[in-house]
mmCIF file of C-alpha atoms in Angstrom:
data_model
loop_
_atom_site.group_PDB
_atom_site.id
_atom_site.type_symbol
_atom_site.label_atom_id
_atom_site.label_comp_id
_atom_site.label_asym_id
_atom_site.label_seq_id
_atom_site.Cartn_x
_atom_site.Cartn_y
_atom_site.Cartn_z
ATOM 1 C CA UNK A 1234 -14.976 8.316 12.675
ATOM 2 C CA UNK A 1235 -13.409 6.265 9.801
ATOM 3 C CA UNK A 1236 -13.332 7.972 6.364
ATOM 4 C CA UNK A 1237 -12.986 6.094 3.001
ATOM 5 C CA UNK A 1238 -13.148 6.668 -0.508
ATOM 6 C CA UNK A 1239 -16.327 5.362 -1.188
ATOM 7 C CA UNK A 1240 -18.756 6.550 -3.823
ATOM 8 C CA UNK A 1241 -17.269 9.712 -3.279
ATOM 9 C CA UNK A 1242 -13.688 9.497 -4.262
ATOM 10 C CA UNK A 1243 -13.956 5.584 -5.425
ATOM 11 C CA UNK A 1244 -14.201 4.365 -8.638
ATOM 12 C CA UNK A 1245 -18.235 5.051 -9.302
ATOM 13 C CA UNK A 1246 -18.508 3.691 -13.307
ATOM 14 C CA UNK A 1247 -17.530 0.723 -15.285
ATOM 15 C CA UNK A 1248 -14.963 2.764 -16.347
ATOM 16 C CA UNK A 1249 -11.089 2.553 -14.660
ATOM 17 C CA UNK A 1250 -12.243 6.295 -13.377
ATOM 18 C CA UNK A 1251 -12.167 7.822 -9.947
ATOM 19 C CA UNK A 1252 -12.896 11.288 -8.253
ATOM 20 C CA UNK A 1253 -16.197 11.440 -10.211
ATOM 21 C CA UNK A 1254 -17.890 13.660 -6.747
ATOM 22 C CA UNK A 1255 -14.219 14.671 -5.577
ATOM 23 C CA UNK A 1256 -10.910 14.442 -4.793
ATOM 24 C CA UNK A 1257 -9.933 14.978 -1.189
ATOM 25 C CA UNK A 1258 -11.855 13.061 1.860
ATOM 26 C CA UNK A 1259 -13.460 15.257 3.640
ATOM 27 C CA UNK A 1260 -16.020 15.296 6.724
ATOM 28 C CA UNK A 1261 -18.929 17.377 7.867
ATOM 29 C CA UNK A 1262 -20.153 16.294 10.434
ATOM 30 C CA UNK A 1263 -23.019 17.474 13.240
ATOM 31 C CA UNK A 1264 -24.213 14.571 16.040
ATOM 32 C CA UNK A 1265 -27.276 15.706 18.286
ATOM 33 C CA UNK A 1266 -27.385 13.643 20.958
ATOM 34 C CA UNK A 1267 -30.218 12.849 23.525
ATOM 35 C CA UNK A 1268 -29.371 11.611 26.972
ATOM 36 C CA UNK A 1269 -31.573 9.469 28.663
ATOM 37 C CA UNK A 1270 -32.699 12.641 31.029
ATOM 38 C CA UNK A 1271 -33.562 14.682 27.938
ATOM 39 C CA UNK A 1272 -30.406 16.515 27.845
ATOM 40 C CA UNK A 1273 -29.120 17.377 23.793
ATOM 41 C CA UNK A 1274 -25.647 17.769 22.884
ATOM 42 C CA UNK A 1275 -24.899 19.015 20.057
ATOM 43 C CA UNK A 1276 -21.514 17.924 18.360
ATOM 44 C CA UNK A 1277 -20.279 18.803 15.243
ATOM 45 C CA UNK A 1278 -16.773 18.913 13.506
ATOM 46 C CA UNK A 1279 -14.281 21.621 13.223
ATOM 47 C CA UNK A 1280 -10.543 22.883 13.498
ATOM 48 C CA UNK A 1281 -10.127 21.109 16.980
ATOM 49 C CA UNK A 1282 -10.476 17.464 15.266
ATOM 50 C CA UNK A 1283 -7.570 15.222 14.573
ATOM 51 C CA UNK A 1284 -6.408 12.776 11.848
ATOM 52 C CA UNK A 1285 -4.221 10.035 11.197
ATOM 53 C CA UNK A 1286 -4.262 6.660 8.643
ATOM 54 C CA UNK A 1287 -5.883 3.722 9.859
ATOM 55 C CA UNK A 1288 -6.098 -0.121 8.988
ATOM 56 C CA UNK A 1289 -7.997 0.591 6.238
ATOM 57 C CA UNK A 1290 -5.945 0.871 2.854
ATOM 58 C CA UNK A 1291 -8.687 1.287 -0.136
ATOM 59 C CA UNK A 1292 -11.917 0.706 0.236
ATOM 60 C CA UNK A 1293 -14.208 1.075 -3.082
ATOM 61 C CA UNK A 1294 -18.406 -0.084 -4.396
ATOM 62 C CA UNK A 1295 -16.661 -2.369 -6.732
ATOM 63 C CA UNK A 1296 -12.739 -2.986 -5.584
ATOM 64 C CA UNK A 1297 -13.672 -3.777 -2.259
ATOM 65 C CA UNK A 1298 -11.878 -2.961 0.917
ATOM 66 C CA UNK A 1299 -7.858 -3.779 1.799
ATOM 67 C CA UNK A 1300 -7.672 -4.181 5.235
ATOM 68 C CA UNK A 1301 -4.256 -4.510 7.305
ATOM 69 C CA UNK A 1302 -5.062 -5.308 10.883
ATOM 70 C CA UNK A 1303 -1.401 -4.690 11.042
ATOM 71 C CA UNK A 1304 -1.825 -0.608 11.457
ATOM 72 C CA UNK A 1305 -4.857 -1.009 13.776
ATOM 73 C CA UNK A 1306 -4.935 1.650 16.633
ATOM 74 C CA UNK A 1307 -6.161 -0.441 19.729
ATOM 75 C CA UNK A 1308 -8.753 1.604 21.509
ATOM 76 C CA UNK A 1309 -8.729 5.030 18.957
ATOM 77 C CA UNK A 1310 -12.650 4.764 19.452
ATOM 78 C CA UNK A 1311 -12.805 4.980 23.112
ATOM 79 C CA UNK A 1312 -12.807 7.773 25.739
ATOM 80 C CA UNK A 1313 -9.693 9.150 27.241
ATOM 81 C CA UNK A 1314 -7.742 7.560 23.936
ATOM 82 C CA UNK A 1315 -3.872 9.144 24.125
ATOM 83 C CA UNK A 1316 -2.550 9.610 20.680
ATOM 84 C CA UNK A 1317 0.118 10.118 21.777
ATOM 85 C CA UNK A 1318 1.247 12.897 19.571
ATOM 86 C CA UNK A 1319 0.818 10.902 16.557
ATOM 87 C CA UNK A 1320 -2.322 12.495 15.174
ATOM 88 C CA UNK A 1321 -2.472 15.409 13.067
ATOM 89 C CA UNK A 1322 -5.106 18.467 13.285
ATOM 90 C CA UNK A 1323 -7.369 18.547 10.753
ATOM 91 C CA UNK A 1324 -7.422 20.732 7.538
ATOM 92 C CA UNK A 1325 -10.391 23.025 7.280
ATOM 93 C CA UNK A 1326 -11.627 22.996 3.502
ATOM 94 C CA UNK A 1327 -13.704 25.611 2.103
ATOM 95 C CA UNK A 1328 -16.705 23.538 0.505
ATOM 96 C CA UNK A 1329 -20.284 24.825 -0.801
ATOM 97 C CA UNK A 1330 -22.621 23.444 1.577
ATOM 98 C CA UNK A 1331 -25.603 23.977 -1.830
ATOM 99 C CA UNK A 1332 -24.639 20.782 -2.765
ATOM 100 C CA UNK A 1333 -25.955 19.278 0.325
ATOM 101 C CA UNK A 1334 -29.173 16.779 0.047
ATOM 102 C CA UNK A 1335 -30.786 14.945 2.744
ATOM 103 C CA UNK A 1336 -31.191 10.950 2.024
ATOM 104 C CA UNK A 1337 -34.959 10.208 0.103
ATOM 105 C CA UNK A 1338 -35.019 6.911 2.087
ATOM 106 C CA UNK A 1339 -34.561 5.126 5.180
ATOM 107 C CA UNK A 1340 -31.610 5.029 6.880
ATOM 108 C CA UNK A 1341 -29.115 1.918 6.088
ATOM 109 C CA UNK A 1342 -29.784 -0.483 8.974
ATOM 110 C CA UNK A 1343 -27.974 -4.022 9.766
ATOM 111 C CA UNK A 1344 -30.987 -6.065 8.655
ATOM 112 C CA UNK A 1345 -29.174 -9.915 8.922
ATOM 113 C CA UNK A 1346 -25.690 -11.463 9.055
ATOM 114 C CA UNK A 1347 -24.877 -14.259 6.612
ATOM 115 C CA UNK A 1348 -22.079 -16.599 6.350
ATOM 116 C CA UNK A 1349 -20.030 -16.989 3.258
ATOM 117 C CA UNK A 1350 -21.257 -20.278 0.527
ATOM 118 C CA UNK A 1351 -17.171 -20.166 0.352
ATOM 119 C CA UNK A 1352 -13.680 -18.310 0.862
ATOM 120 C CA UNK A 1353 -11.318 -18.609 -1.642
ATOM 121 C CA UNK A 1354 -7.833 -17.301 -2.524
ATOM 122 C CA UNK A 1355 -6.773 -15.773 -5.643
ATOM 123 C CA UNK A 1356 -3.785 -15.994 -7.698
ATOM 124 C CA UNK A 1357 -2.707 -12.942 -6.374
ATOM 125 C CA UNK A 1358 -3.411 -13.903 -2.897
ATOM 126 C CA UNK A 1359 -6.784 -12.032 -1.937
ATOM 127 C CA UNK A 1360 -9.292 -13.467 -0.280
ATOM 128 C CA UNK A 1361 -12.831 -13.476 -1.825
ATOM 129 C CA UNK A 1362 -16.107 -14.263 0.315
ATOM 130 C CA UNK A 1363 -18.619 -16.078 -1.911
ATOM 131 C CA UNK A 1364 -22.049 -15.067 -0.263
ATOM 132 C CA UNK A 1365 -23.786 -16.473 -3.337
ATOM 133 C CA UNK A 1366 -25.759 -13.064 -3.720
ATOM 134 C CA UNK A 1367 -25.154 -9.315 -4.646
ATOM 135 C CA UNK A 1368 -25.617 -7.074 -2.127
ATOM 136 C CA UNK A 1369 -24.153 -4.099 0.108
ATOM 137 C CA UNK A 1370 -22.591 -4.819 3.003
ATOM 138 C CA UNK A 1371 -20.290 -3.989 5.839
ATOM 139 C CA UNK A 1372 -18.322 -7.250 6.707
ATOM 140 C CA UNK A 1373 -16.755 -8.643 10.046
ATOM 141 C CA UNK A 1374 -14.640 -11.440 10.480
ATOM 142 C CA UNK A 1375 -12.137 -12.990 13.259
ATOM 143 C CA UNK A 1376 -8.796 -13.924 11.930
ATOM 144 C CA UNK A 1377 -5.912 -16.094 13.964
ATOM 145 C CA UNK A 1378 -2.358 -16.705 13.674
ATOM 146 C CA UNK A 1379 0.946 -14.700 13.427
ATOM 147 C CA UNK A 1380 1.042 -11.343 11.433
ATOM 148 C CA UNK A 1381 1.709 -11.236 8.088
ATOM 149 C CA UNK A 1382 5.099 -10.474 6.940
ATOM 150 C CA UNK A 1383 5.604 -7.396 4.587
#
């Protein structure tokens, strides 16, 4: 599971403001799942979860996401992973569950991939992918070359 800020903990206005929903990520989480012989397993999170900091530096509805491939964890997603010790347990928070509403409309689904009009580079060295429309949007790419130096 990857956590980000998000609408959540992202900035959410116009205004430089953050936080608006809270201010610690957090993650409740229950997966049914249905095997192919009509077995359900029921998953859900709790005290025996772990933790640690990904590639993913800020991600935001209108910053963006930073992205260092640099502090990718090859394999984190896959079965039998060894963390080796480096991940922490998780911190239960006490959190009303009231506040909890089920989405009014369809799930978000990848509906077509697109390629960029144009990638440029700013002043300050980002790249920006023109995709000459607004939109939301989860984003791959495949990138080359030697690490980046800090």
């Amino acid at each position: 599971m990857t956590l980000a800020d998000g609408w959540y903990r992202g900035y959410l206005t116009w205004d430089p403001r953050r936080n608006v929903y809270g201010e610690r990520l957090a993650l409740l989480l229950q997966l049914r799942i249905t095997y192919a012989d009509g077995r359900v397993q029921v998953v859900g999170s709790d005290a025996s979860w772990k933790a640690a900091t990904g590639p993913i530096r800020m991600a935001d509805i209108y910053n963006g996401e930073e992205y260092d491939a640099r502090l990718e964890k090859p394999g984190w997603s896959t079965a039998g992973y060894d963390d080796d010790g480096a991940w922490t347990g998780v911190r239960l928070v006490d959190h009303s569950r009231s506040i909890l509403i089920a989405p009014a409309g369809p799930p978000v689904r990848r509906i077509e991939e697109i390629a960029p009009v144009a990638i440029l580079r700013t002043p300050a060295g980002q790249t920006v992918f023109d995709m000459d429309r607004t939109w939301w949007v989860g984003c791959g790419s495949r990138c080359g070359g030697p690490p980046a130096r800090p």
